[in-house]
Each structure stands twice: as C-alpha cells, then as structure tokens.
Short mmCIF file of C-alpha atoms in Angstrom, two decimals:
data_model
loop_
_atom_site.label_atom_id
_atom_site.label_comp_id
_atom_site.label_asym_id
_atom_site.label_seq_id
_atom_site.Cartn_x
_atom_site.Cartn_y
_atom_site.Cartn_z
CA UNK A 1 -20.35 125.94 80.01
CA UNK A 2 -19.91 124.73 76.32
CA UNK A 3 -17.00 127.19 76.12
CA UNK A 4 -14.84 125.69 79.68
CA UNK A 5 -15.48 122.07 77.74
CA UNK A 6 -13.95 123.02 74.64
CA UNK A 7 -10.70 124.74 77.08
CA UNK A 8 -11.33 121.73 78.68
CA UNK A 9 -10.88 119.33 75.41
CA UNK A 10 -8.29 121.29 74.19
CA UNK A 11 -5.75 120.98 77.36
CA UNK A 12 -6.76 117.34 78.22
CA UNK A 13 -5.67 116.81 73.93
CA UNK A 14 -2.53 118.48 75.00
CA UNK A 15 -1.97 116.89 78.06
CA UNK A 16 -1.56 120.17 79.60
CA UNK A 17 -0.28 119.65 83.08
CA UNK A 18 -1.06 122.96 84.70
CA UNK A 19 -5.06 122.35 83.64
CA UNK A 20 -4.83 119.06 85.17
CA UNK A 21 -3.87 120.20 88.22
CA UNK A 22 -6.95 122.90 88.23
CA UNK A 23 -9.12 120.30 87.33
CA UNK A 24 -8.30 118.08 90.26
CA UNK A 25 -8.25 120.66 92.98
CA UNK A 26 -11.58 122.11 90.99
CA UNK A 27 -13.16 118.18 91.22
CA UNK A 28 -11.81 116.67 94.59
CA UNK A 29 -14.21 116.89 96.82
CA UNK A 30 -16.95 115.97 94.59
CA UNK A 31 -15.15 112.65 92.68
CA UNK A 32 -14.08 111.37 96.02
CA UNK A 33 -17.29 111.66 97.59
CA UNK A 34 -18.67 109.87 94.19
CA UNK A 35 -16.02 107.18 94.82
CA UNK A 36 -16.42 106.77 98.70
CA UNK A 37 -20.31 105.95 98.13
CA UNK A 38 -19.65 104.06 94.95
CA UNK A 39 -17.10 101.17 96.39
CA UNK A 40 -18.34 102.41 100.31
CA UNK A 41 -14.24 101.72 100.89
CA UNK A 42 -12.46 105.59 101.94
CA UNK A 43 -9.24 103.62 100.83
CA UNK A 44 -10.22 101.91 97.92
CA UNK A 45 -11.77 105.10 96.82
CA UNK A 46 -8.67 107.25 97.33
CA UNK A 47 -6.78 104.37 94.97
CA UNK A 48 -9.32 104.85 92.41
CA UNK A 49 -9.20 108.86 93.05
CA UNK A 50 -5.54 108.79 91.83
CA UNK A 51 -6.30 105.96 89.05
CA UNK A 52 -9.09 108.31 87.67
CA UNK A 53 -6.85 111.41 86.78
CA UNK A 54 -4.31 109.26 85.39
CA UNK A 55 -6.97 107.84 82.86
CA UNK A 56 -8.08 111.20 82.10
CA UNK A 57 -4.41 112.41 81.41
CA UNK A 58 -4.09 109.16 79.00
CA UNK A 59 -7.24 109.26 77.68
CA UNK A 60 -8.21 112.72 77.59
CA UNK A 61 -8.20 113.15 73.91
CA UNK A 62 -11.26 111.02 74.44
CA UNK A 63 -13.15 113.81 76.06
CA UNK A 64 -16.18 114.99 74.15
CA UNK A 65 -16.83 118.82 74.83
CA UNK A 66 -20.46 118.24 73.67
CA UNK A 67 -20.74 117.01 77.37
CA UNK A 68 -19.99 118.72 80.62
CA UNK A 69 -16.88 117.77 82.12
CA UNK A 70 -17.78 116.11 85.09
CA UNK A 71 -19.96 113.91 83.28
CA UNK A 72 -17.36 112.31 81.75
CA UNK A 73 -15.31 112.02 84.83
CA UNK A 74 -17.47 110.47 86.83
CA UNK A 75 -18.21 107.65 83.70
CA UNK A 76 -14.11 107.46 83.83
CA UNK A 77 -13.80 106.48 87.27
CA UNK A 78 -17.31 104.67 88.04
CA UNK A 79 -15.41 102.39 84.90
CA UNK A 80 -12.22 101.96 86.98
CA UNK A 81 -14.10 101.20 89.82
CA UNK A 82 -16.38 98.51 88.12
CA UNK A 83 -12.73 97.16 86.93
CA UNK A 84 -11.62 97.13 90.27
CA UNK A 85 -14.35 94.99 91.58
CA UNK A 86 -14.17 92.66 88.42
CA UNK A 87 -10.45 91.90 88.98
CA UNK A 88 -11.41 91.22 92.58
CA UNK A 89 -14.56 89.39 92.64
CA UNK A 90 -16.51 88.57 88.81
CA UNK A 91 -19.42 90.50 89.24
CA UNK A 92 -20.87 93.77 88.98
CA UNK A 93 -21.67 96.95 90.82
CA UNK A 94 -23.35 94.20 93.49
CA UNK A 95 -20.05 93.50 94.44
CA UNK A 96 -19.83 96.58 95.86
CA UNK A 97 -22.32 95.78 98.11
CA UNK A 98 -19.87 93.25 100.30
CA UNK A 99 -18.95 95.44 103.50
CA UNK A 100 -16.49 95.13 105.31
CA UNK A 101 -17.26 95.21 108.96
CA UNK A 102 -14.16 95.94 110.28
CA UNK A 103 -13.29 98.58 107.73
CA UNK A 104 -13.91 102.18 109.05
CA UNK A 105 -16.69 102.96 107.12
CA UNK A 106 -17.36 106.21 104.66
CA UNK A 107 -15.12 107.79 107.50
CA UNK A 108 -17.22 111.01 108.13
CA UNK A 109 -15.19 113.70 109.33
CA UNK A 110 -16.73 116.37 111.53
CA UNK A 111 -18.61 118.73 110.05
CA UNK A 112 -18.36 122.75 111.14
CA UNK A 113 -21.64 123.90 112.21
CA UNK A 114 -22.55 127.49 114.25
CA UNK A 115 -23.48 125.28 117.47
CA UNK A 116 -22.64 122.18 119.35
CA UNK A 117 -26.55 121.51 119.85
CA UNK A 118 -26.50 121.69 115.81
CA UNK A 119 -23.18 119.82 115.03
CA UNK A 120 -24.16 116.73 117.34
CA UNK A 121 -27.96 116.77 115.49
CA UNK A 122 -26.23 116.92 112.20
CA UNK A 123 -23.51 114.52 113.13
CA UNK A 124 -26.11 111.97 114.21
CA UNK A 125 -28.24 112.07 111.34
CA UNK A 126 -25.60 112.20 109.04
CA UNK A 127 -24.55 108.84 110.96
CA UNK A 128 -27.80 107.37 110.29
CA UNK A 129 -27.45 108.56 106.60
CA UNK A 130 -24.55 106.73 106.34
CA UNK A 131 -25.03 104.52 107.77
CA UNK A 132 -28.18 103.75 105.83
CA UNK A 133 -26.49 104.32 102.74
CA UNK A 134 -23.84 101.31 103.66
CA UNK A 135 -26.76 99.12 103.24
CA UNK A 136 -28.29 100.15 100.09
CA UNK A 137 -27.10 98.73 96.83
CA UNK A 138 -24.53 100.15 95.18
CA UNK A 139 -26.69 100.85 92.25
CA UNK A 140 -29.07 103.17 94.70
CA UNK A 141 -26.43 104.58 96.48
CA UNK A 142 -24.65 106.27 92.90
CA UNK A 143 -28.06 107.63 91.84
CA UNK A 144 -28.39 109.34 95.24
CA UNK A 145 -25.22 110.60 95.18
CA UNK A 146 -25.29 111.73 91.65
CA UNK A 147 -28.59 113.34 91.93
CA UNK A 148 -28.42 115.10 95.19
CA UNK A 149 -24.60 115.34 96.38
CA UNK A 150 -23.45 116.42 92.67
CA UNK A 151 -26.82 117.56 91.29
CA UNK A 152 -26.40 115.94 88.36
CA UNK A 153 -29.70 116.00 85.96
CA UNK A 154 -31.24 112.72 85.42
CA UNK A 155 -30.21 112.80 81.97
CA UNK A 156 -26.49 113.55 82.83
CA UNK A 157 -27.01 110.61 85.45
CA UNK A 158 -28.42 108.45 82.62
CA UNK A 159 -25.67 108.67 80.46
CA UNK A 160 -22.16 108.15 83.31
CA UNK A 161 -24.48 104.64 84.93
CA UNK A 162 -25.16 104.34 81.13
CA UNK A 163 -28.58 102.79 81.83
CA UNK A 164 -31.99 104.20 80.77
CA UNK A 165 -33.80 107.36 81.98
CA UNK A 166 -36.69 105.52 83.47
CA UNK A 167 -34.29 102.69 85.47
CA UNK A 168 -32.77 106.38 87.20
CA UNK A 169 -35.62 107.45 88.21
CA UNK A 170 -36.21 104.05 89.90
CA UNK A 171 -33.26 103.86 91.67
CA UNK A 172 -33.44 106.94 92.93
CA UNK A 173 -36.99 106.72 94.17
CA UNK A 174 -36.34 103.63 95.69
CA UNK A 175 -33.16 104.87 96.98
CA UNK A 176 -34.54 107.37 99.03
CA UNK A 177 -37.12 105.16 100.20
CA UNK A 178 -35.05 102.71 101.92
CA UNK A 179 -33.22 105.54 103.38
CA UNK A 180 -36.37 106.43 105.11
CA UNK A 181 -36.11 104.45 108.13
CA UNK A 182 -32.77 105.19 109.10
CA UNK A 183 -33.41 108.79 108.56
CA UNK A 184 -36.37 108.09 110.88
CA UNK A 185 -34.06 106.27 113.45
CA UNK A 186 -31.98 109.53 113.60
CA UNK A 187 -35.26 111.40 115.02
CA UNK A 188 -36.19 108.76 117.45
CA UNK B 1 -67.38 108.51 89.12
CA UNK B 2 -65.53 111.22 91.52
CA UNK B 3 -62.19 110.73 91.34
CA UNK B 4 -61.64 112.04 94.76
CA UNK B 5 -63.58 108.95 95.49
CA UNK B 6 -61.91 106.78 93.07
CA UNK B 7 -59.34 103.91 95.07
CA UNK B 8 -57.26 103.36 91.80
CA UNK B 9 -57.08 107.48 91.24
CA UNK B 10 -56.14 107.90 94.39
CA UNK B 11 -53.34 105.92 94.17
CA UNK B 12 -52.32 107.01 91.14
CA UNK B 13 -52.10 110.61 92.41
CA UNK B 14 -50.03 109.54 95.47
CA UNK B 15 -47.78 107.49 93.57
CA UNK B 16 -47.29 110.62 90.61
CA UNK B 17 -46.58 113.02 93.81
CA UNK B 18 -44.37 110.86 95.40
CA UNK B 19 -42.51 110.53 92.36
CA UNK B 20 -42.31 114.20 91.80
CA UNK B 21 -41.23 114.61 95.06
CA UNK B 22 -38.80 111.97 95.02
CA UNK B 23 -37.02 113.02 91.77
CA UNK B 24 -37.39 116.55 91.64
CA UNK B 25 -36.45 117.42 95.34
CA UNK B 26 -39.42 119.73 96.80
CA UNK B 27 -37.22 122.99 96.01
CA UNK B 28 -36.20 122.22 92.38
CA UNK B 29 -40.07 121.64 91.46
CA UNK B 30 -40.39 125.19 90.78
CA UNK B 31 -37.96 126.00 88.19
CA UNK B 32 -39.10 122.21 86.61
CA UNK B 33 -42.30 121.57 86.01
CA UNK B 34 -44.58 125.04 87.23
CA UNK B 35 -47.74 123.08 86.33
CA UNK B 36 -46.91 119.86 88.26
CA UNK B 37 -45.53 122.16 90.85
CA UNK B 38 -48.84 123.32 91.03
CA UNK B 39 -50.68 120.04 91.19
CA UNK B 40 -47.93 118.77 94.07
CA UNK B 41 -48.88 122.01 96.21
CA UNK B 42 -52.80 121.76 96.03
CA UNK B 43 -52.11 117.51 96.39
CA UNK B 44 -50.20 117.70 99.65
CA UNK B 45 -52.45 120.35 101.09
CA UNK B 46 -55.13 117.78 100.75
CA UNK B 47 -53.36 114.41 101.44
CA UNK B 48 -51.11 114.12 104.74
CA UNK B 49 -49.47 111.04 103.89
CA UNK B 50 -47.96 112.39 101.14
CA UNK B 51 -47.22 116.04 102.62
CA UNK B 52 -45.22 113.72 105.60
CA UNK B 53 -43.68 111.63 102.63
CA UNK B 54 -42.41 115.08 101.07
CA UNK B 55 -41.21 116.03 104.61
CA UNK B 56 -39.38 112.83 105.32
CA UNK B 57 -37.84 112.80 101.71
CA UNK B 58 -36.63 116.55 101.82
CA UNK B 59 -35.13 115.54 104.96
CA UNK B 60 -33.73 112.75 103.66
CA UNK B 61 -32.21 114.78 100.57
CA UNK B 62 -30.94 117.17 103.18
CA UNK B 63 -28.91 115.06 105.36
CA UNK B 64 -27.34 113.34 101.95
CA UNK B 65 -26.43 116.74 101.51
CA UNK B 66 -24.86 117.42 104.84
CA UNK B 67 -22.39 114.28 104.46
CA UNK B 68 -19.23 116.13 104.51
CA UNK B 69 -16.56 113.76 102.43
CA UNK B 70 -13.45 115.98 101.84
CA UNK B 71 -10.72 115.16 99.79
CA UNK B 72 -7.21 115.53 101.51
CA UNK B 73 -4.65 117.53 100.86
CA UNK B 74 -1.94 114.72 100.71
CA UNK B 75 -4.02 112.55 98.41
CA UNK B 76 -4.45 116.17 96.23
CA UNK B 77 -0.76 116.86 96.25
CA UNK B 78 -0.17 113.16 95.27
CA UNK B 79 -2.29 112.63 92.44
CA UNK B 80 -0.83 115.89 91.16
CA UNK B 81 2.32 114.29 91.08
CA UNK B 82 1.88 111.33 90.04
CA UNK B 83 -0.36 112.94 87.08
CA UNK B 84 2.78 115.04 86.24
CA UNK B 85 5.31 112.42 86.04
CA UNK B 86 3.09 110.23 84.27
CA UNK B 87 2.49 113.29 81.60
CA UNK B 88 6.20 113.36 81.55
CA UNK B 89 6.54 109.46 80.81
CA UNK B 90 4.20 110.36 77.80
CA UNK B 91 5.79 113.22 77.01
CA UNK B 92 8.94 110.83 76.55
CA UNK B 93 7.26 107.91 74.63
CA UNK B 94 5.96 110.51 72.42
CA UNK B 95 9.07 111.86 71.54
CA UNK B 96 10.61 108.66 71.52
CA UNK B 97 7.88 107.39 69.33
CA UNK B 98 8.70 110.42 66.94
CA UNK B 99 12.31 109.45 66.90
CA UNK B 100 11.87 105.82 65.62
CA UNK B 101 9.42 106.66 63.17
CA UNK B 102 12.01 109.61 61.23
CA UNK B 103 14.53 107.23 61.82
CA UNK B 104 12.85 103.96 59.86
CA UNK B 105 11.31 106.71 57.01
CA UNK B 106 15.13 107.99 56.84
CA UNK B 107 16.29 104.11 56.52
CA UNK B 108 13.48 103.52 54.14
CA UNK B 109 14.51 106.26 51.74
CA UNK B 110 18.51 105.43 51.95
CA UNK B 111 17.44 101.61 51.10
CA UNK B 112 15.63 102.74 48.22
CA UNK B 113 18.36 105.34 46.88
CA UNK B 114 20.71 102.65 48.10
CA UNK B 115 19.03 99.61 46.08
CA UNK B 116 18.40 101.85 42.68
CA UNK B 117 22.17 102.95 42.80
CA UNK B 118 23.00 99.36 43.38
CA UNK B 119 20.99 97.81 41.10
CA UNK B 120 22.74 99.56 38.04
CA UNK B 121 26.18 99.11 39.59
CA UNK B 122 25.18 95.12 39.25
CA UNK B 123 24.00 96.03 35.78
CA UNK B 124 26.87 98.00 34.82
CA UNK B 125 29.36 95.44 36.29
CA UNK B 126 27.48 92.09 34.73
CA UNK B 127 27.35 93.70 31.82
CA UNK B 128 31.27 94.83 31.51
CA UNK B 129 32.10 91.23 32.74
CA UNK B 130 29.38 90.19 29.83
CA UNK B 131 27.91 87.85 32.63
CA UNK B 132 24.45 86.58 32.42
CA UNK B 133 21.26 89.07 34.13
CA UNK B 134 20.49 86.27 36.59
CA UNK B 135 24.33 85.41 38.03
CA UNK B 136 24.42 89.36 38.46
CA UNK B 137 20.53 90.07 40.01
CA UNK B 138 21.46 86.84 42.63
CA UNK B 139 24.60 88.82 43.55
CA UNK B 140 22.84 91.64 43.88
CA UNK B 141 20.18 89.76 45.80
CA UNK B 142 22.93 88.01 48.26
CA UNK B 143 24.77 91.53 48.27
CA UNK B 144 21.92 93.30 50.04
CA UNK B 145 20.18 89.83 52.29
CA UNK B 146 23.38 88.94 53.64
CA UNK B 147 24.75 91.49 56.04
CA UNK B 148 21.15 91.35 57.22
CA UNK B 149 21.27 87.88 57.87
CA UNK B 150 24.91 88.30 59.73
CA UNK B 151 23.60 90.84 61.83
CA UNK B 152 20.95 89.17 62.65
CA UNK B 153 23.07 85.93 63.58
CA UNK B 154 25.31 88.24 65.69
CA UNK B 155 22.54 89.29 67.80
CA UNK B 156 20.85 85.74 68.60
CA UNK B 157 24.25 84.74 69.40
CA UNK B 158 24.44 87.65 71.61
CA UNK B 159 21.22 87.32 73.40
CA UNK B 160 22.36 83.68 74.39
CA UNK B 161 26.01 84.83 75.52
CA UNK B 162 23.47 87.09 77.31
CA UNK B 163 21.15 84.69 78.89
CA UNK B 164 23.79 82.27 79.48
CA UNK B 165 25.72 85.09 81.81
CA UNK B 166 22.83 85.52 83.80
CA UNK B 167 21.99 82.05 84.44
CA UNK B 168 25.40 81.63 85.74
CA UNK B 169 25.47 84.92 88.08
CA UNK B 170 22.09 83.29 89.29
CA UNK B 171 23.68 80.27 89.87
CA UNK B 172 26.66 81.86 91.70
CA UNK B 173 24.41 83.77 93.61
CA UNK B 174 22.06 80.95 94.78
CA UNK B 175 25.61 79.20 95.63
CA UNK B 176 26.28 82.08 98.19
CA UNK B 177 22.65 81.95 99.77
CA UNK B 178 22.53 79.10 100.20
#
C-alpha cells in the first residue's frame, strides 16, 4: 500500500495524465457514491465528481504518500462540496440537509441479482435505505458511507471529516440508529 | 452486589455491545478486538434485545451495502478529458512561466553588462570633454530612464487609442441594434 502511494505521489507531482486516468476509472464508483450521499443531489454530485479530479491534477503535489490515496480524495472533494454549499447557502454540511422534493433522489439504478423474488426484496429495502438516508443529516450520512460503503477505518474517517475519533463513532452509531426504522419499514 | 442484577451494569453492558456492534459491524469483530468479540458473543446469547439490535444493525449495514451507485461511463470519459486538457493548460502555463522567467534573468544580465559598459563610456567621455562627474552621471542617468519612460508613454497612449476604438465599434454597434 505505502509503495502504490509513493507511485501515486510521484505521478500526481508530475501531473502524469495516463495515472490520472487509472485513478479515476480505479475510484469512480466509490467517489461518486461518496458524493451522491454527501450533497444527496446525483447531479450536483456528478459536478463535484469532475471538480474533484481537476483539484487533484492541480493540487496533486499536495498529496502526502504517508496516507492512503483515497483518503485524501475523499478530504479533496468532501472540501469542494462544503464550497459548493457555502457559495450557495452560508452554512455548513447542514445545508446539505435541504432536499429537494422534486429532484430525483440518489437515483438508484437496478441492481443485478440471481432472482426476481431477490431483486424486488433488495430493491425495496434498498428504497427504504435510501430513502432513510435522505433524511439523516449529512454529517450521519458521510460516516455511514465512509465506514460501511468504502470501509474506511475510523481513523481514516477521522482524519477526511477532520473531526475527532470519538465524534465518528457517534455519528455513526447514531447513524445507524435512525436508519433503523426505515430498515424496519422495508420488512413490514 | 451481582452485577447481573445491577440496573446501572446492565446498561452499561448493553450500551458497550451496542456500540461494538454498531462500529465494528458483527463480521469485522473478529479480526478487531478477539476479547470483546468474546464478551459480544456470550452478551447476546444472554440478552435478546441486544442480539435483535445486532440483527437489525447487520441488516442495516447490509442494505447500505447493497445501494448500487455506479458511476457512468459518459461522466468517466468526460472527466478524463477535461482532466487532460486541463493538464495540458498547465502544461502550457508552465512552460510559459519558464519562458518569462529566462527571458527577465537574460534582460537582467544584459542591463547589468549594459549599465557597467555604459557607465565607463560616460566616464571616459566626461572625462575627454573634462566635464564635471555629476553633468556626466545625470546623462548617464537620463540616457538609460528615458527610453523607458517613452516606451512606456507609447503604450498608455496605445491602450487609450485602444479603448477609445472599442467604445466606438460599441457605439456603432448599439446604433445598428437598435
């Protein structure tokens, strides 16, 4: 791991095109899905997608290979997005919170499971997750989605929401809590 | 006192099991903490709030899990260009950048060769014409400000003619609009 940082350092110092594009196939998925549940906006979050590798091309000299890679990238574009929402509206993550109703949201595409009885289960509850999620505070919603979509450590957590370890583990436990009931709505 | 029996205990020991559940995720206990994973297993055999807490929360973690958000392969192809060109821009500044800067240490070396030589020219001719040091050192002085100072004229004057142009084409354009 210590050894793809420092190939890691070393391109993003040299602006190296060709490990840029690796990078952003290799971290897609996994910064988008960060961004969808940060700003709960697909579009917004597809903006900010684009915004984020462009900061890491200009900034990339920046990059500490002490730290994994990710780490780093996800502190780049939760900072963009916290920009984002300060432009718009002068406050913090909690602005993040404002949904918009008519906006489609966290647009969940289908998911490929082995049968239709399982796909429509799965489809439900990961409605209700969603759905759940739309209502948590932003705050909650990034330490469940850095702790059990990216399995991020809470350490590595701790240091991209720059807050303290035990204020983590808070969020995330009541995170999950508050999910509860919609996850129980899925079963009734 | 038996803690078993013990209110404030008790809730201690749900509350520390909930946690571990909570933060740990059921499955990663094992390869965390082996002695708390221990005290979670024996705790939830005996307590079934807690055991449906776990089951609730590894559900929980599971269907965050199951969220499928995939990245398209537009918005991929995109920010790959746009990363490219923008490495290009750089690219271009830097060069750019690299330009300018031999170019003022190249004009910073000439001006110094070029004010040395010129200096004893002065000297050499305000001597010959047995002037006094300062008549000579102001011509060399006004010798080396004033084509700076012309230049610099020339290009206000410029930039005016320049604005001045444009105001008018606005002018004439506004006069064709409207």
């Amino acid at each position: 791991m210590a050894q793809e940082s420092t190939e890691i350092a070393r391109g993003l110092r040299r602006r190296d095109p060709d490990l840029l594009d690796r990078l952003i196939e290799q971290y897609q998925h996994r910064l988008l899905r960060y961004l969808v549940y940060l700003t709960g906006r697909r579009e917004l979050a597809e903006d900010l997608f684009q915004e984020t590798w462009i900061r890491v091309l200009e900034r990339g000299h920046q990059f500490n290979d002490k730290y994994a890679f990710s780490t780093w990238l996800f502190t780049v574009a939760r900072n963009l997005a916290i920009d984002h929402m300060r432009r718009k509206q002068p406050a913090s993550l909690d602005g993040l919170m404002d949904n918009n109703e008519d906006a489609a949201p966290f647009d969940v595409p289908a998911t490929v499971s082995p049968s239709a009885f399982d796909l429509t289960l799965q489809r439900e509850q990961g409605e209700h997750i969603t759905a759940g999620m739309q209502h948590l505070p932003a705050e909650y919603r990034e330490a469940l989605v850095l702790r059990f979509q990216e399995g991020m450590s809470l350490e590595e957590i701790s240091s991209v929401v720059r807050v303290p370890l035990g204020t983590v583990k808070s969020r995330i436990y009541r995170g999950l809590s508050a999910l509860e009931p919609w996850l129980k709505g899925a079963q009734l | 006192m038996n803690p078993k029996t013990n209110p404030a205990t008790n809730d201690d020991a749900h509350k520390r099991a909930r946690t571990l559940i909570t933060l740990a995720g059921p499955e990663a206990l094992s390869s965390d903490q082996p002695s708390s994973t221990a005290w979670l297993t024996t705790h939830l055999e005996s307590c079934a709030s807690c055991r449906a807490f776990a089951e609730n929360a590894a559900e929980t973690i599971h269907g965050l899990r199951a969220i499928p958000i995939a990245a398209g392969r537009t918005l991929v192809s995109t920010t790959q260009t746009r990363v490219r060109r923008r490495a290009l821009e750089l690219q271009r500044q830097r060069e750019h950048l690299w330009l300018v800067s031999i170019s003022c240490t190249a004009v910073t070396l000439c001006t110094l060769l070029s004010a040395i030589v010129l200096w004893s020219g002065f000297e050499w001719l305000g001597t010959r014409a047995q002037l006094p040091s300062l008549v000579w050192q102001v011509g060399f002085l006004i010798f080396c400000v004033v084509p700076a100072l012309v230049a610099g004229i020339l290009l206000l004057a410029k930039d005016k003619n320049n604005n001045n142009d444009n105001d008018r084409l606005a002018h004439h354009a506004g006069s064709y609009q409207g």
